Amino acid sequence: MGKQRVLSGVQPTGNLHLGNYLGAIRNWVEAQSQYDNFFCVVDLHAITVPHNPATLKSDTYKIAALYLACGIDLEYSTIFVQSHVSAHSELTWLLNCITPLNWLERMIQFKEKAIKQGENVSVGLLDYPVLMAADILLYDADKVPVGEDQKQHLELTRDIAVRINDQFGNPEKPVLKLPEPIIRKEGARVMSLTDGTKKMSKSEPSEMSRLNLLDSPEEIQKKIKRCKTDPLKGLEFDNPQRPECNNLLTLYTLLSDKKKEEVALECQDMGWGQFKPLLTETAITALKPIQTKYQQVMQDKGYLESVLREGRQQAEAIANETLARVKKALGYSLPS
Ligand code: TRP
């Protein structure tokens, strides 16, 4: 038996922050040798809200380079750009025509994003989850590692696959494979530096709310120095009155690779004046190898291009086969 297949993706919107890394990419890296992995930069999703054409390409390359810098290993994993594989758009259209509109209208993330967009809501924003379903189903993915916020989109993906199979497949030979989500644990959720009850997020206007993977030591120091804390001495996990305290200890735990119990003991008598420099040092040290590798990759554009070219070929080989299978099931003639 071959390895199970994993597929996941990140949008090329600006910098990756520690939440993206600790909550997603680091877990992909840790598990990658067990699976056959496909990691894409989902640049078609990036235009579901107004975007800047002047930076789309460089933002896309940046995420691909960060995948490599974070330790995605081409021996186990394929890195590619969603828009390079046209099967993603094409399967989306086919899935669109069998997906009931009301399935999309009830997506929580759509409703939240639509409110933020005001008047300017595109059909693409509503269709976002169908494109995501196409990303996953094209590769017959067994497992899809995502955050809690993507759970509903995974359920939709399964519902769409079931519908295609019911309407166009036969029970012995389903057209599409049903993927399983790997939902990461709550503990790995990284919260904002300025509000310990909110997720660390790219869309939060204040840069002070997040640590980016490419922040300089000076920026890291400044952000941690000014981050929100509380007036209490003695640091502790899991006190609902102290969300910032829990978040900063969690960050320290993840970045230092220590055990939670160990950190609880180490920090139980500390004040913020002692803890903040410790967290700063730990963050700078943990990010340094990623930043060094990133600079190396970015200095060799030819190498990055070749990684993405090869990734595209590997992705296409699988995606085009699945697309042909779906078209055939739907009754299309295939070009000979
Ligand atoms: N919607 C995902 C997110 O914002 C990104 C994404 C797009 C994705 N296509 C995917 C994740 C396919 C997993 C699988 O996090």
mmCIF file of C-alpha atoms and ligand atoms in Angstrom:
data_model
loop_
_atom_site.group_PDB
_atom_site.id
_atom_site.type_symbol
_atom_site.label_atom_id
_atom_site.label_comp_id
_atom_site.label_asym_id
_atom_site.label_seq_id
_atom_site.Cartn_x
_atom_site.Cartn_y
_atom_site.Cartn_z
ATOM 1 C CA MET A 1 0.000 0.000 0.000
ATOM 2 C CA GLY A 2 1.224 3.463 -0.882
ATOM 3 C CA LYS A 3 1.239 6.357 1.508
ATOM 4 C CA GLN A 4 -1.930 8.303 2.154
ATOM 5 C CA ARG A 5 -2.118 11.627 0.393
ATOM 6 C CA VAL A 6 -2.229 14.987 2.162
ATOM 7 C CA LEU A 7 -3.232 18.256 0.556
ATOM 8 C CA SER A 8 -3.267 21.717 2.065
ATOM 9 C CA GLY A 9 -2.780 25.317 1.050
ATOM 10 C CA VAL A 10 -2.148 28.866 2.203
ATOM 11 C CA GLN A 11 -3.283 32.077 0.546
ATOM 12 C CA PRO A 12 -0.623 34.444 -0.757
ATOM 13 C CA THR A 13 -1.786 37.481 1.170
ATOM 14 C CA GLY A 14 1.226 39.282 2.567
ATOM 15 C CA ASN A 15 3.448 37.799 5.230
ATOM 16 C CA LEU A 16 3.042 34.536 7.049
ATOM 17 C CA HIS A 17 2.761 35.040 10.776
ATOM 18 C CA LEU A 18 3.526 32.767 13.690
ATOM 19 C CA GLY A 19 -0.067 31.550 13.796
ATOM 20 C CA ASN A 20 0.261 30.224 10.222
ATOM 21 C CA TYR A 21 3.565 28.608 11.027
ATOM 22 C CA LEU A 22 2.919 27.082 14.446
ATOM 23 C CA GLY A 23 -0.689 26.192 13.671
ATOM 24 C CA ALA A 24 -0.230 24.829 10.164
ATOM 25 C CA ILE A 25 3.071 24.615 8.311
ATOM 26 C CA ARG A 26 5.115 23.286 11.229
ATOM 27 C CA ASN A 27 2.650 20.421 11.614
ATOM 28 C CA TRP A 28 2.843 19.650 7.902
ATOM 29 C CA VAL A 29 6.624 19.503 8.175
ATOM 30 C CA GLU A 30 6.530 17.218 11.211
ATOM 31 C CA ALA A 31 4.211 14.704 9.566
ATOM 32 C CA GLN A 32 5.445 14.958 5.981
ATOM 33 C CA SER A 33 7.524 11.772 5.855
ATOM 34 C CA GLN A 34 4.446 9.654 6.672
ATOM 35 C CA TYR A 35 2.452 10.959 3.712
ATOM 36 C CA ASP A 36 2.545 11.813 0.028
ATOM 37 C CA ASN A 37 2.018 15.576 0.331
ATOM 38 C CA PHE A 38 0.776 18.334 -1.947
ATOM 39 C CA PHE A 39 1.098 21.875 -0.654
ATOM 40 C CA CYS A 40 -0.232 24.633 -2.841
ATOM 41 C CA VAL A 41 -0.199 28.398 -2.757
ATOM 42 C CA VAL A 42 -3.851 29.197 -3.373
ATOM 43 C CA ASP A 43 -3.540 32.295 -5.520
ATOM 44 C CA LEU A 44 -6.993 31.853 -7.101
ATOM 45 C CA HIS A 45 -8.509 32.174 -3.646
ATOM 46 C CA ALA A 46 -6.532 35.394 -3.186
ATOM 47 C CA ILE A 47 -8.704 37.284 -5.678
ATOM 48 C CA THR A 48 -12.023 36.459 -3.980
ATOM 49 C CA VAL A 49 -11.576 39.785 -2.193
ATOM 50 C CA PRO A 50 -10.097 42.888 -3.869
ATOM 51 C CA HIS A 51 -6.384 42.282 -4.464
ATOM 52 C CA ASN A 52 -3.319 44.098 -5.706
ATOM 53 C CA PRO A 53 -2.104 42.790 -9.092
ATOM 54 C CA ALA A 54 1.274 44.452 -8.587
ATOM 55 C CA THR A 55 2.121 42.140 -5.671
ATOM 56 C CA LEU A 56 0.196 38.936 -6.423
ATOM 57 C CA LYS A 57 3.123 37.237 -8.125
ATOM 58 C CA SER A 58 5.743 38.197 -5.552
ATOM 59 C CA ASP A 59 3.400 37.293 -2.681
ATOM 60 C CA THR A 60 2.862 33.887 -4.282
ATOM 61 C CA TYR A 61 6.586 33.230 -4.673
ATOM 62 C CA LYS A 62 7.164 34.403 -1.146
ATOM 63 C CA ILE A 63 4.815 31.788 0.297
ATOM 64 C CA ALA A 64 6.381 29.066 -1.839
ATOM 65 C CA ALA A 65 9.822 30.128 -0.591
ATOM 66 C CA LEU A 66 8.552 30.131 2.982
ATOM 67 C CA TYR A 67 7.269 26.578 2.562
ATOM 68 C CA LEU A 68 10.823 25.554 1.676
ATOM 69 C CA ALA A 69 12.319 27.718 4.420
ATOM 70 C CA CYS A 70 10.062 26.122 7.031
ATOM 71 C CA GLY A 71 11.309 22.681 6.064
ATOM 72 C CA ILE A 72 8.897 21.318 3.485
ATOM 73 C CA ASP A 73 11.058 18.629 1.898
ATOM 74 C CA LEU A 74 10.705 17.867 -1.799
ATOM 75 C CA GLU A 75 11.533 14.256 -1.136
ATOM 76 C CA TYR A 76 8.117 13.872 0.498
ATOM 77 C CA SER A 77 6.187 16.864 -0.731
ATOM 78 C CA THR A 78 5.174 18.670 -3.884
ATOM 79 C CA ILE A 79 4.941 22.460 -3.799
ATOM 80 C CA PHE A 80 2.906 24.165 -6.501
ATOM 81 C CA VAL A 81 0.860 27.213 -7.374
ATOM 82 C CA GLN A 82 -2.900 26.711 -7.721
ATOM 83 C CA SER A 83 -3.298 28.935 -10.799
ATOM 84 C CA HIS A 84 -0.574 26.988 -12.643
ATOM 85 C CA VAL A 85 -2.828 23.936 -12.754
ATOM 86 C CA SER A 86 -5.887 24.885 -14.768
ATOM 87 C CA ALA A 87 -7.790 21.791 -13.624
ATOM 88 C CA HIS A 88 -8.579 23.680 -10.377
ATOM 89 C CA SER A 89 -10.667 26.263 -12.209
ATOM 90 C CA GLU A 90 -12.215 23.722 -14.517
ATOM 91 C CA LEU A 91 -13.300 21.299 -11.814
ATOM 92 C CA THR A 92 -14.691 24.251 -9.853
ATOM 93 C CA TRP A 93 -17.074 24.976 -12.717
ATOM 94 C CA LEU A 94 -18.269 21.383 -12.874
ATOM 95 C CA LEU A 95 -18.756 21.256 -9.102
ATOM 96 C CA ASN A 96 -20.530 24.641 -9.181
ATOM 97 C CA CYS A 97 -23.253 23.196 -11.324
ATOM 98 C CA ILE A 98 -24.084 20.415 -8.896
ATOM 99 C CA THR A 99 -23.696 22.427 -5.669
ATOM 100 C CA PRO A 100 -26.950 23.863 -4.301
ATOM 101 C CA LEU A 101 -26.729 27.610 -3.784
ATOM 102 C CA ASN A 102 -28.029 27.402 -0.232
ATOM 103 C CA TRP A 103 -25.081 25.197 0.793
ATOM 104 C CA LEU A 104 -22.816 28.150 0.043
ATOM 105 C CA GLU A 105 -25.063 30.817 1.481
ATOM 106 C CA ARG A 106 -24.849 29.224 4.895
ATOM 107 C CA MET A 107 -21.046 29.130 5.078
ATOM 108 C CA ILE A 108 -20.028 31.015 8.217
ATOM 109 C CA GLN A 109 -16.807 32.368 6.725
ATOM 110 C CA PHE A 110 -18.677 33.713 3.703
ATOM 111 C CA LYS A 111 -21.141 35.527 5.921
ATOM 112 C CA GLU A 112 -18.350 37.016 8.030
ATOM 113 C CA LYS A 113 -16.282 38.085 5.048
ATOM 114 C CA ALA A 114 -19.326 39.423 3.174
ATOM 115 C CA ILE A 115 -20.140 41.706 6.103
ATOM 116 C CA LYS A 116 -16.571 43.053 6.037
ATOM 117 C CA GLN A 117 -16.717 43.630 2.256
ATOM 118 C CA GLY A 118 -19.921 45.654 2.458
ATOM 119 C CA GLU A 119 -21.196 46.390 -1.066
ATOM 120 C CA ASN A 120 -18.264 44.751 -2.757
ATOM 121 C CA VAL A 121 -19.061 41.018 -2.499
ATOM 122 C CA SER A 122 -18.078 39.019 -5.588
ATOM 123 C CA VAL A 123 -19.564 35.769 -6.821
ATOM 124 C CA GLY A 124 -16.047 34.410 -6.265
ATOM 125 C CA LEU A 125 -16.277 35.028 -2.520
ATOM 126 C CA LEU A 126 -19.449 32.944 -2.367
ATOM 127 C CA ASP A 127 -17.811 30.293 -4.539
ATOM 128 C CA TYR A 128 -14.589 30.154 -2.497
ATOM 129 C CA PRO A 129 -15.485 26.847 -0.779
ATOM 130 C CA VAL A 130 -16.225 25.121 -4.105
ATOM 131 C CA LEU A 131 -12.779 26.101 -5.382
ATOM 132 C CA MET A 132 -11.356 24.708 -2.147
ATOM 133 C CA ALA A 133 -13.320 21.486 -2.694
ATOM 134 C CA ALA A 134 -11.823 21.248 -6.189
ATOM 135 C CA ASP A 135 -8.302 21.735 -4.728
ATOM 136 C CA ILE A 136 -8.836 18.770 -2.442
ATOM 137 C CA LEU A 137 -10.870 16.419 -4.633
ATOM 138 C CA LEU A 138 -8.554 16.730 -7.648
ATOM 139 C CA TYR A 139 -5.790 14.969 -5.721
ATOM 140 C CA ASP A 140 -7.915 12.214 -4.154
ATOM 141 C CA ALA A 141 -6.584 13.563 -0.857
ATOM 142 C CA ASP A 142 -7.020 11.266 2.134
ATOM 143 C CA LYS A 143 -6.183 13.893 4.731
ATOM 144 C CA VAL A 144 -6.508 17.669 4.809
ATOM 145 C CA PRO A 145 -4.777 19.429 7.706
ATOM 146 C CA VAL A 146 -6.580 22.701 8.427
ATOM 147 C CA GLY A 147 -7.548 25.002 11.261
ATOM 148 C CA GLU A 148 -10.836 24.815 13.112
ATOM 149 C CA ASP A 149 -12.172 27.693 10.973
ATOM 150 C CA GLN A 150 -12.002 25.497 7.847
ATOM 151 C CA LYS A 151 -13.992 22.592 9.257
ATOM 152 C CA GLN A 152 -17.230 23.661 7.607
ATOM 153 C CA HIS A 153 -15.473 23.915 4.232
ATOM 154 C CA LEU A 154 -14.206 20.339 4.620
ATOM 155 C CA GLU A 155 -17.703 19.120 5.406
ATOM 156 C CA LEU A 156 -18.944 20.893 2.292
ATOM 157 C CA THR A 157 -16.188 19.229 0.259
ATOM 158 C CA ARG A 158 -17.361 15.829 1.463
ATOM 159 C CA ASP A 159 -20.999 16.716 0.746
ATOM 160 C CA ILE A 160 -20.106 17.744 -2.806
ATOM 161 C CA ALA A 161 -18.134 14.529 -3.357
ATOM 162 C CA VAL A 162 -21.031 12.420 -2.036
ATOM 163 C CA ARG A 163 -23.427 14.238 -4.337
ATOM 164 C CA ILE A 164 -21.245 13.644 -7.398
ATOM 165 C CA ASN A 165 -20.816 9.999 -6.458
ATOM 166 C CA ASP A 166 -24.554 9.520 -5.857
ATOM 167 C CA GLN A 167 -25.610 11.224 -9.047
ATOM 168 C CA PHE A 168 -22.881 10.161 -11.442
ATOM 169 C CA GLY A 169 -20.956 7.244 -9.982
ATOM 170 C CA ASN A 170 -21.706 3.677 -9.235
ATOM 171 C CA PRO A 171 -21.383 2.376 -5.682
ATOM 172 C CA GLU A 172 -18.456 0.082 -6.483
ATOM 173 C CA LYS A 173 -16.526 2.785 -8.262
ATOM 174 C CA PRO A 174 -17.006 6.229 -6.736
ATOM 175 C CA VAL A 175 -15.954 9.165 -8.904
ATOM 176 C CA LEU A 176 -14.403 11.138 -6.049
ATOM 177 C CA LYS A 177 -12.667 10.177 -2.834
ATOM 178 C CA LEU A 178 -14.011 11.531 0.462
ATOM 179 C CA PRO A 179 -11.265 13.393 2.337
ATOM 180 C CA GLU A 180 -10.844 13.413 6.122
ATOM 181 C CA PRO A 181 -9.911 16.637 7.873
ATOM 182 C CA ILE A 182 -7.067 16.778 10.361
ATOM 183 C CA ILE A 183 -8.233 19.597 12.589
ATOM 184 C CA ARG A 184 -5.406 20.949 14.666
ATOM 185 C CA LYS A 185 -5.713 21.109 18.412
ATOM 186 C CA GLU A 186 -6.966 24.197 20.177
ATOM 187 C CA GLY A 187 -3.699 24.405 22.097
ATOM 188 C CA ALA A 188 -1.825 25.228 18.937
ATOM 189 C CA ARG A 189 -4.004 28.250 18.317
ATOM 190 C CA VAL A 190 -1.933 31.380 18.431
ATOM 191 C CA MET A 191 -3.754 34.500 19.548
ATOM 192 C CA SER A 192 -3.180 38.188 18.845
ATOM 193 C CA LEU A 193 -0.438 40.010 20.771
ATOM 194 C CA THR A 194 -2.779 42.896 21.419
ATOM 195 C CA ASP A 195 -5.866 40.886 22.412
ATOM 196 C CA GLY A 196 -5.492 37.384 23.818
ATOM 197 C CA THR A 197 -9.087 36.497 22.970
ATOM 198 C CA LYS A 198 -8.700 37.031 19.204
ATOM 199 C CA LYS A 199 -6.876 34.823 16.724
ATOM 200 C CA MET A 200 -3.572 36.109 15.342
ATOM 201 C CA SER A 201 -4.624 37.158 11.851
ATOM 202 C CA LYS A 202 -3.333 38.641 8.619
ATOM 203 C CA SER A 203 -6.438 40.763 8.234
ATOM 204 C CA GLU A 204 -6.049 42.563 11.567
ATOM 205 C CA PRO A 205 -4.909 46.102 10.644
ATOM 206 C CA SER A 206 -2.325 46.513 13.398
ATOM 207 C CA GLU A 207 1.085 44.958 12.691
ATOM 208 C CA MET A 208 1.661 44.987 16.445
ATOM 209 C CA SER A 209 -0.890 42.196 16.833
ATOM 210 C CA ARG A 210 1.274 39.551 15.157
ATOM 211 C CA LEU A 211 4.809 38.252 14.823
ATOM 212 C CA ASN A 212 5.664 37.576 11.199
ATOM 213 C CA LEU A 213 8.045 34.827 10.195
ATOM 214 C CA LEU A 214 10.253 37.390 8.498
ATOM 215 C CA ASP A 215 10.283 40.010 11.284
ATOM 216 C CA SER A 216 13.747 41.288 12.187
ATOM 217 C CA PRO A 217 15.046 40.795 15.752
ATOM 218 C CA GLU A 218 14.340 44.509 16.378
ATOM 219 C CA GLU A 219 10.729 44.156 15.259
ATOM 220 C CA ILE A 220 10.243 41.037 17.360
ATOM 221 C CA GLN A 221 11.673 42.818 20.371
ATOM 222 C CA LYS A 222 9.483 45.871 19.856
ATOM 223 C CA LYS A 223 6.297 43.847 19.413
ATOM 224 C CA ILE A 224 6.858 41.671 22.461
ATOM 225 C CA LYS A 225 7.867 44.671 24.557
ATOM 226 C CA ARG A 226 4.574 46.411 23.737
ATOM 227 C CA CYS A 227 2.290 43.376 23.685
ATOM 228 C CA LYS A 228 -0.705 43.241 25.996
ATOM 229 C CA THR A 229 -0.191 41.641 29.414
ATOM 230 C CA ASP A 230 -1.837 41.985 32.815
ATOM 231 C CA PRO A 231 -0.777 43.432 36.144
ATOM 232 C CA LEU A 232 -0.352 40.076 37.900
ATOM 233 C CA LYS A 233 2.927 38.461 38.876
ATOM 234 C CA GLY A 234 3.410 34.721 38.505
ATOM 235 C CA LEU A 235 2.514 33.344 35.075
ATOM 236 C CA GLU A 236 0.038 30.546 34.436
ATOM 237 C CA PHE A 237 -1.715 28.643 31.649
ATOM 238 C CA ASP A 238 -5.474 28.219 31.230
ATOM 239 C CA ASN A 239 -6.717 30.968 33.536
ATOM 240 C CA PRO A 240 -9.743 32.347 31.645
ATOM 241 C CA GLN A 241 -9.191 35.706 33.353
ATOM 242 C CA ARG A 242 -5.723 35.876 31.767
ATOM 243 C CA PRO A 243 -6.013 35.123 28.014
ATOM 244 C CA GLU A 244 -2.840 37.074 27.165
ATOM 245 C CA CYS A 245 -0.866 35.183 29.776
ATOM 246 C CA ASN A 246 -2.026 31.857 28.381
ATOM 247 C CA ASN A 247 -1.234 32.929 24.831
ATOM 248 C CA LEU A 248 2.275 34.182 25.567
ATOM 249 C CA LEU A 249 3.125 31.064 27.562
ATOM 250 C CA THR A 250 1.761 28.930 24.712
ATOM 251 C CA LEU A 251 3.918 30.832 22.244
ATOM 252 C CA TYR A 252 6.956 30.306 24.440
ATOM 253 C CA THR A 253 6.146 26.593 24.753
ATOM 254 C CA LEU A 254 5.803 26.123 20.993
ATOM 255 C CA LEU A 255 8.860 28.190 20.095
ATOM 256 C CA SER A 256 11.134 26.619 22.706
ATOM 257 C CA ASP A 257 9.900 23.089 21.985
ATOM 258 C CA LYS A 258 9.489 22.545 25.716
ATOM 259 C CA LYS A 259 6.658 20.696 27.394
ATOM 260 C CA LYS A 260 3.740 22.647 28.778
ATOM 261 C CA GLU A 261 4.342 21.340 32.339
ATOM 262 C CA GLU A 262 7.966 22.343 32.122
ATOM 263 C CA VAL A 263 7.070 25.885 31.078
ATOM 264 C CA ALA A 264 4.371 26.114 33.751
ATOM 265 C CA LEU A 265 6.993 25.331 36.372
ATOM 266 C CA GLU A 266 9.689 27.551 34.863
ATOM 267 C CA CYS A 267 7.414 30.602 34.697
ATOM 268 C CA GLN A 268 5.204 30.224 37.764
ATOM 269 C CA ASP A 269 7.083 32.869 39.780
ATOM 270 C CA MET A 270 8.117 35.117 36.909
ATOM 271 C CA GLY A 271 6.915 38.630 36.290
ATOM 272 C CA TRP A 272 6.489 40.103 32.824
ATOM 273 C CA GLY A 273 9.782 41.999 33.123
ATOM 274 C CA GLN A 274 11.594 38.691 33.301
ATOM 275 C CA PHE A 275 9.407 36.740 30.867
ATOM 276 C CA LYS A 276 9.315 39.170 27.954
ATOM 277 C CA PRO A 277 13.071 39.169 27.267
ATOM 278 C CA LEU A 278 13.013 35.366 27.508
ATOM 279 C CA LEU A 279 10.195 35.101 24.960
ATOM 280 C CA THR A 280 11.956 37.632 22.719
ATOM 281 C CA GLU A 281 15.208 35.666 22.728
ATOM 282 C CA THR A 282 13.373 32.404 22.109
ATOM 283 C CA ALA A 283 11.388 33.820 19.178
ATOM 284 C CA ILE A 284 14.486 35.344 17.567
ATOM 285 C CA THR A 285 16.401 32.074 17.909
ATOM 286 C CA ALA A 286 13.525 29.951 16.585
ATOM 287 C CA LEU A 287 12.944 32.145 13.535
ATOM 288 C CA LYS A 288 16.591 32.648 12.585
ATOM 289 C CA PRO A 289 17.084 29.369 10.657
ATOM 290 C CA ILE A 290 13.833 29.928 8.746
ATOM 291 C CA GLN A 291 14.878 33.457 7.833
ATOM 292 C CA THR A 292 18.339 32.351 6.727
ATOM 293 C CA LYS A 293 16.920 29.602 4.518
ATOM 294 C CA TYR A 294 14.339 32.026 3.123
ATOM 295 C CA GLN A 295 17.065 34.474 2.086
ATOM 296 C CA GLN A 296 18.959 31.661 0.380
ATOM 297 C CA VAL A 297 15.900 30.521 -1.565
ATOM 298 C CA MET A 298 14.970 34.070 -2.575
ATOM 299 C CA GLN A 299 18.485 34.739 -3.848
ATOM 300 C CA ASP A 300 18.152 31.873 -6.295
ATOM 301 C CA LYS A 301 15.031 32.651 -8.313
ATOM 302 C CA GLY A 302 16.005 29.990 -10.867
ATOM 303 C CA TYR A 303 15.838 27.319 -8.197
ATOM 304 C CA LEU A 304 12.443 28.461 -6.931
ATOM 305 C CA GLU A 305 11.117 28.559 -10.487
ATOM 306 C CA SER A 306 12.341 25.016 -11.074
ATOM 307 C CA VAL A 307 10.684 23.794 -7.863
ATOM 308 C CA LEU A 308 7.385 25.292 -8.980
ATOM 309 C CA ARG A 309 7.743 23.989 -12.529
ATOM 310 C CA GLU A 310 8.333 20.480 -11.291
ATOM 311 C CA GLY A 311 5.550 20.875 -8.734
ATOM 312 C CA ARG A 312 3.198 21.921 -11.467
ATOM 313 C CA GLN A 313 4.035 18.850 -13.542
ATOM 314 C CA GLN A 314 3.542 16.466 -10.650
ATOM 315 C CA ALA A 315 0.294 18.148 -9.635
ATOM 316 C CA GLU A 316 -1.027 18.239 -13.191
ATOM 317 C CA ALA A 317 -0.398 14.565 -13.769
ATOM 318 C CA ILE A 318 -2.795 13.701 -10.957
ATOM 319 C CA ALA A 319 -5.245 16.579 -11.298
ATOM 320 C CA ASN A 320 -5.841 16.075 -15.013
ATOM 321 C CA GLU A 321 -6.627 12.436 -14.475
ATOM 322 C CA THR A 322 -9.241 13.220 -11.838
ATOM 323 C CA LEU A 323 -10.708 15.968 -13.979
ATOM 324 C CA ALA A 324 -11.045 13.557 -16.904
ATOM 325 C CA ARG A 325 -12.745 11.037 -14.613
ATOM 326 C CA VAL A 326 -15.298 13.618 -13.491
ATOM 327 C CA LYS A 327 -15.945 14.884 -17.022
ATOM 328 C CA LYS A 328 -16.473 11.357 -18.212
ATOM 329 C CA ALA A 329 -18.903 10.639 -15.362
ATOM 330 C CA LEU A 330 -20.829 13.804 -16.202
ATOM 331 C CA GLY A 331 -21.151 12.646 -19.790
ATOM 332 C CA TYR A 332 -18.624 14.822 -21.578
ATOM 333 C CA SER A 333 -16.758 13.697 -24.649
ATOM 334 C CA LEU A 334 -13.045 13.867 -23.940
ATOM 335 C CA PRO A 335 -10.720 15.250 -26.608
ATOM 336 C CA SER A 336 -8.777 12.410 -28.153
HETATM 337 N N1 TRP B 1 -9.291 28.136 2.792
HETATM 338 C C1 TRP B 1 -8.017 27.754 3.340
HETATM 339 C C2 TRP B 1 -7.623 28.728 4.448
HETATM 340 O O1 TRP B 1 -7.936 29.889 4.373
HETATM 341 C C3 TRP B 1 -6.941 27.726 2.280
HETATM 342 C C4 TRP B 1 -7.187 26.632 1.302
HETATM 343 C C5 TRP B 1 -7.573 26.757 0.003
HETATM 344 C C6 TRP B 1 -7.045 25.248 1.569
HETATM 345 N N2 TRP B 1 -7.666 25.541 -0.580
HETATM 346 C C7 TRP B 1 -7.369 24.598 0.349
HETATM 347 C C8 TRP B 1 -6.698 24.519 2.713
HETATM 348 C C9 TRP B 1 -7.359 23.204 0.257
HETATM 349 C C10 TRP B 1 -6.691 23.131 2.621
HETATM 350 C C11 TRP B 1 -7.020 22.487 1.404
HETATM 351 O O2 TRP B 1 -6.948 28.332 5.355
#
